[in-house]
mmCIF file of C-alpha atoms in Angstrom:
data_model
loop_
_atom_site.group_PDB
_atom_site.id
_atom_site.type_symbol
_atom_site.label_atom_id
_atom_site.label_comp_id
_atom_site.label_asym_id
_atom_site.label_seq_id
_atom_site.Cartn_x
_atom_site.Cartn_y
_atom_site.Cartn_z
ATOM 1 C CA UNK A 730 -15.637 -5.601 -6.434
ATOM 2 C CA UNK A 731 -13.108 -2.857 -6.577
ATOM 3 C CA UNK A 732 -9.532 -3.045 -4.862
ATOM 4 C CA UNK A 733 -8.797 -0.508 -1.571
ATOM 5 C CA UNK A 734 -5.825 0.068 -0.131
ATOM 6 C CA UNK A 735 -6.717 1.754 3.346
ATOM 7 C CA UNK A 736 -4.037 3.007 5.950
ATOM 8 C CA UNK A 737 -3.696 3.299 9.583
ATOM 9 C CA UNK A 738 -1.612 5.942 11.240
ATOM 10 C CA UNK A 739 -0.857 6.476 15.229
ATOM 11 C CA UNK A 740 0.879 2.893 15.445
ATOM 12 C CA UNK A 741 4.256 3.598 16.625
ATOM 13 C CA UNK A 742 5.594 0.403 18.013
ATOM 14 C CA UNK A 743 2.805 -1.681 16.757
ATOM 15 C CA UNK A 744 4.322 -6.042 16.663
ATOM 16 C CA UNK A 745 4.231 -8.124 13.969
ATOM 17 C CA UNK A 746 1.907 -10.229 16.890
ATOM 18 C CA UNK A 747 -0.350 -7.302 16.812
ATOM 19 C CA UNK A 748 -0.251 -6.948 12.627
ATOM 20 C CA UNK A 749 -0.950 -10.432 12.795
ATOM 21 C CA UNK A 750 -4.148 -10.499 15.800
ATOM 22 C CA UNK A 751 -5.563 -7.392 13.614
ATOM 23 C CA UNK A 752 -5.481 -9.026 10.590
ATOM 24 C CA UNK A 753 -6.789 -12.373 11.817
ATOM 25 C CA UNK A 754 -9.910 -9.901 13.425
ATOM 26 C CA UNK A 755 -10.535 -8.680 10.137
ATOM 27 C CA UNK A 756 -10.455 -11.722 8.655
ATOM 28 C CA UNK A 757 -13.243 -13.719 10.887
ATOM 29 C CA UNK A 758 -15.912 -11.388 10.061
ATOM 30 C CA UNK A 759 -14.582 -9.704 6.134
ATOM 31 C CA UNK A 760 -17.434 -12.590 4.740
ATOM 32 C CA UNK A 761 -20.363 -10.671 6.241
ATOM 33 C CA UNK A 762 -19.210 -6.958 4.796
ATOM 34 C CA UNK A 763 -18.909 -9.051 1.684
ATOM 35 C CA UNK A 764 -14.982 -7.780 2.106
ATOM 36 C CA UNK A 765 -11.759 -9.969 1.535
ATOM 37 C CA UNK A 766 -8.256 -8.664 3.509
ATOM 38 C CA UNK A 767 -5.624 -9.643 0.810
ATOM 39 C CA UNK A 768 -2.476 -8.292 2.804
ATOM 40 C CA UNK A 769 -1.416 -6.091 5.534
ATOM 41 C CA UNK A 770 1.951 -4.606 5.919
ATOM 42 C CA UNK A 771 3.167 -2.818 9.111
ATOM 43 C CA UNK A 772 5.890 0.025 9.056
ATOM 44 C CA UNK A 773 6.370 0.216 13.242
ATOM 45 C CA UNK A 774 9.028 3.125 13.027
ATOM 46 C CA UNK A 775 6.001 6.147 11.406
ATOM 47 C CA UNK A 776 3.196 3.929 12.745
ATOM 48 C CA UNK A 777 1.716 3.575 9.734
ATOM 49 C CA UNK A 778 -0.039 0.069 8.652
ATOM 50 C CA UNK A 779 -1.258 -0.274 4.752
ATOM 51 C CA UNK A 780 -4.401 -2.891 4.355
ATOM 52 C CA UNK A 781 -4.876 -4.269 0.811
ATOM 53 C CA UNK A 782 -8.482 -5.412 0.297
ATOM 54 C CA UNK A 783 -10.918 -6.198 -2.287
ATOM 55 C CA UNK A 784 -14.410 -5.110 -1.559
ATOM 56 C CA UNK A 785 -17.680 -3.680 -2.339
ATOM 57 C CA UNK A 786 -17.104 0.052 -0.886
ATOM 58 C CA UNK A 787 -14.787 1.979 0.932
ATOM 59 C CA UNK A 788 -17.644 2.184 3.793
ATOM 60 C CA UNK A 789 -17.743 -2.069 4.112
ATOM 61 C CA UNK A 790 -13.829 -2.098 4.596
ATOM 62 C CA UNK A 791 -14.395 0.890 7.274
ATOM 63 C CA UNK A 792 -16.939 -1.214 8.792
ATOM 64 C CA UNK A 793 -15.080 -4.333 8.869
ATOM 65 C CA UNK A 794 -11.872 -2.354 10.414
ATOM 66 C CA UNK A 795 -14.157 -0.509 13.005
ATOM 67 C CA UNK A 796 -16.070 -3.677 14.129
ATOM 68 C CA UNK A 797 -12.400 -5.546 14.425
ATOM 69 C CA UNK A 798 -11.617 -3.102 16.856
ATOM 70 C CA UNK A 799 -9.283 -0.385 14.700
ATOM 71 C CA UNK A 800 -11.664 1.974 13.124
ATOM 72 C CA UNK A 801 -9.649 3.976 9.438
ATOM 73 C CA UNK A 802 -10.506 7.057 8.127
ATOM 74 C CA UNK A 803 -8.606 6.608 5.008
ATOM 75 C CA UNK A 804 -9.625 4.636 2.427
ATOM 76 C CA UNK A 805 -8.174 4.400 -1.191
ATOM 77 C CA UNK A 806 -10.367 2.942 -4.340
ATOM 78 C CA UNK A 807 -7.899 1.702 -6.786
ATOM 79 C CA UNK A 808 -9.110 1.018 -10.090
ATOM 80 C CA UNK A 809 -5.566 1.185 -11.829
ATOM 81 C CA UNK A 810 -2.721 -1.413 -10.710
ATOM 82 C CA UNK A 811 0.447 -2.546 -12.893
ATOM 83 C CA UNK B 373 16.325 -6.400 1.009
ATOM 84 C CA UNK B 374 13.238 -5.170 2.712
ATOM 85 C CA UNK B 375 9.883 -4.400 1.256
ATOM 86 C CA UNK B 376 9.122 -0.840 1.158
ATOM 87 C CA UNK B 377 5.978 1.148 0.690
ATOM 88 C CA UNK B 378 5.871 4.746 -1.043
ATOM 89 C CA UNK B 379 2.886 6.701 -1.595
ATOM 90 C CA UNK B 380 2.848 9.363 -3.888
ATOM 91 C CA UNK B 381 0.302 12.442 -3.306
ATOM 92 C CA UNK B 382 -1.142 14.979 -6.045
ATOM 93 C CA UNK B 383 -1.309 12.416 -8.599
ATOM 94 C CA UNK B 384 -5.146 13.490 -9.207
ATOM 95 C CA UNK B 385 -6.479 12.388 -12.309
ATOM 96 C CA UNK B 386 -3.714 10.007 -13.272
ATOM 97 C CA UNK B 387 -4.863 7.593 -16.020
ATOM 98 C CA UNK B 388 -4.221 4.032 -16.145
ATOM 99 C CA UNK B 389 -1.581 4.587 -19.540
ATOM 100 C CA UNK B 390 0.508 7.222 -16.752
ATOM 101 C CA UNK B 391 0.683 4.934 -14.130
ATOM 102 C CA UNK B 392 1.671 1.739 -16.599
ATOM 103 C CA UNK B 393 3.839 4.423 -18.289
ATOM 104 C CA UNK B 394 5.679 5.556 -14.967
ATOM 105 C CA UNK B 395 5.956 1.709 -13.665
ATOM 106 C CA UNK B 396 8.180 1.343 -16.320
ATOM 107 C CA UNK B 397 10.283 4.045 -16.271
ATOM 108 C CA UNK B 398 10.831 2.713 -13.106
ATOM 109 C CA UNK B 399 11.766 -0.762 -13.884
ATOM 110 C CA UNK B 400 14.067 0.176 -16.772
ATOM 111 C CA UNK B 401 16.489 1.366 -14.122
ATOM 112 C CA UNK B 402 15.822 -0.071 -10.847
ATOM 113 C CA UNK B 403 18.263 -3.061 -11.184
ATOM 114 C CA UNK B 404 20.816 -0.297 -10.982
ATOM 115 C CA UNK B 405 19.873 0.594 -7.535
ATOM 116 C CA UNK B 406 19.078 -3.099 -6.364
ATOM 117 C CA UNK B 407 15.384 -2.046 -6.075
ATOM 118 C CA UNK B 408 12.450 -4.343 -7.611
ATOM 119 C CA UNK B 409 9.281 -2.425 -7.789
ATOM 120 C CA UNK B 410 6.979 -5.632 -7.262
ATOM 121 C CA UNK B 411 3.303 -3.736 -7.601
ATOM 122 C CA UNK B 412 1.941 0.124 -7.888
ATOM 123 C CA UNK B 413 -1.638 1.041 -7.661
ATOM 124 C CA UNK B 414 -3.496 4.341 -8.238
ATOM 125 C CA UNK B 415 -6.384 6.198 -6.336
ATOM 126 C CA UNK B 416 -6.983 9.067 -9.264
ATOM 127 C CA UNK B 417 -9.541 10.745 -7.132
ATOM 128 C CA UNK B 418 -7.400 11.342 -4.480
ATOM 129 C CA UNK B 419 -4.391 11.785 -6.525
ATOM 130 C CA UNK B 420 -2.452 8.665 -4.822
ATOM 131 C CA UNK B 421 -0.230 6.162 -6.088
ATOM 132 C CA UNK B 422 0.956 3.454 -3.703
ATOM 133 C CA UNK B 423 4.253 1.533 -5.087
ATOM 134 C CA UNK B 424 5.204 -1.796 -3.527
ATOM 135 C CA UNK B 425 8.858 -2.595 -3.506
ATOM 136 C CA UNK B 426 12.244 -4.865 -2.368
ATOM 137 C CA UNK B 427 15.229 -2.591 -2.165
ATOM 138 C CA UNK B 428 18.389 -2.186 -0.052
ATOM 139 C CA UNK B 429 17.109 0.897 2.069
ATOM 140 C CA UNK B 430 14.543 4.089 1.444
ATOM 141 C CA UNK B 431 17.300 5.940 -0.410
ATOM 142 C CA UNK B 432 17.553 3.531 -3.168
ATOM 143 C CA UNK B 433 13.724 3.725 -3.942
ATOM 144 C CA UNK B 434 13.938 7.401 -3.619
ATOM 145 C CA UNK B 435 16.976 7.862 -6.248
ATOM 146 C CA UNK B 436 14.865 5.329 -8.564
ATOM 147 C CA UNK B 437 11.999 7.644 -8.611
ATOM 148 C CA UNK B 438 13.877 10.695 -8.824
ATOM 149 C CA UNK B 439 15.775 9.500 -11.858
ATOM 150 C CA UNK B 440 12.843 8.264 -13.060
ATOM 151 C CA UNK B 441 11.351 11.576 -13.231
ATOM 152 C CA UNK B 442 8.443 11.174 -10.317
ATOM 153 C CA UNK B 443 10.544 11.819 -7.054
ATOM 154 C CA UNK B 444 8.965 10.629 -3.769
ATOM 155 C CA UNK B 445 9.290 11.764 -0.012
ATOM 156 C CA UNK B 446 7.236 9.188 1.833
ATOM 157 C CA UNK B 447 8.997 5.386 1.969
ATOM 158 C CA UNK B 448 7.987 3.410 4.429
ATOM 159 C CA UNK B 449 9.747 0.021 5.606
ATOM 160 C CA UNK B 450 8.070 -2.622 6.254
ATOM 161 C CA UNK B 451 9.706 -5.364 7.902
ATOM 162 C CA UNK B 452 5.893 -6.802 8.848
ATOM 163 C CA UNK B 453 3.892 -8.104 6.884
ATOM 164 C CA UNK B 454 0.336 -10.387 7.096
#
């Protein structure tokens, strides 16, 4: 399991409702991707949203966001964190 | 305080000693500025660094990196988080 960071762009506006609905999508089907959603956070004013995860690949947290509804094109391994 | 996200970009190749090394350079002077850098995490194949902070506005993490000797030009605020 390696940690990803993946980020959204093109969300101008987006509510911390709609954070919160995406995340909760994510979250009812991360088990079968073998993925686990640690934390979102939402910056409404560039439309940018940053998804912390832990998973097996960068393609099972694309899957998960795709099949949630809000497909990402960029995903970030992180094997260094202080 | 708000949480704040920067991402730095051309980091390629950054080892796990730079980042630990640069997390504290930042940390040795962020009380000044009323930042706490909470978390920072590295993607060396893309060359990005991702910090995680609580600060007083954008400018404060921006003058803590600067002085810190790894300026930064995209802070986002994130007053949403899941």
């Amino acid at each position: 399991m390696t940690k990803f960071m993946d980020v959204h762009h093109g969300m101008k506006g987006i509510t911390e409702e709609q954070l919160a609905a995406a995340h909760r999508a994510d979250q009812a089907i991360e088990r079968e991707e073998g993925v686990r959603f640690e934390k979102a956070w939402a910056d409404p004013e560039s439309g940018t949203v940053f998804c912390l995860s832990e998973a097996p690949s960068a393609d099972a947290v694309k899957r998960v966001h795709e099949r949630a509804g809000h497909p990402v094109s960029e995903v970030h391994a992180l094997p260094y964190s202080v």
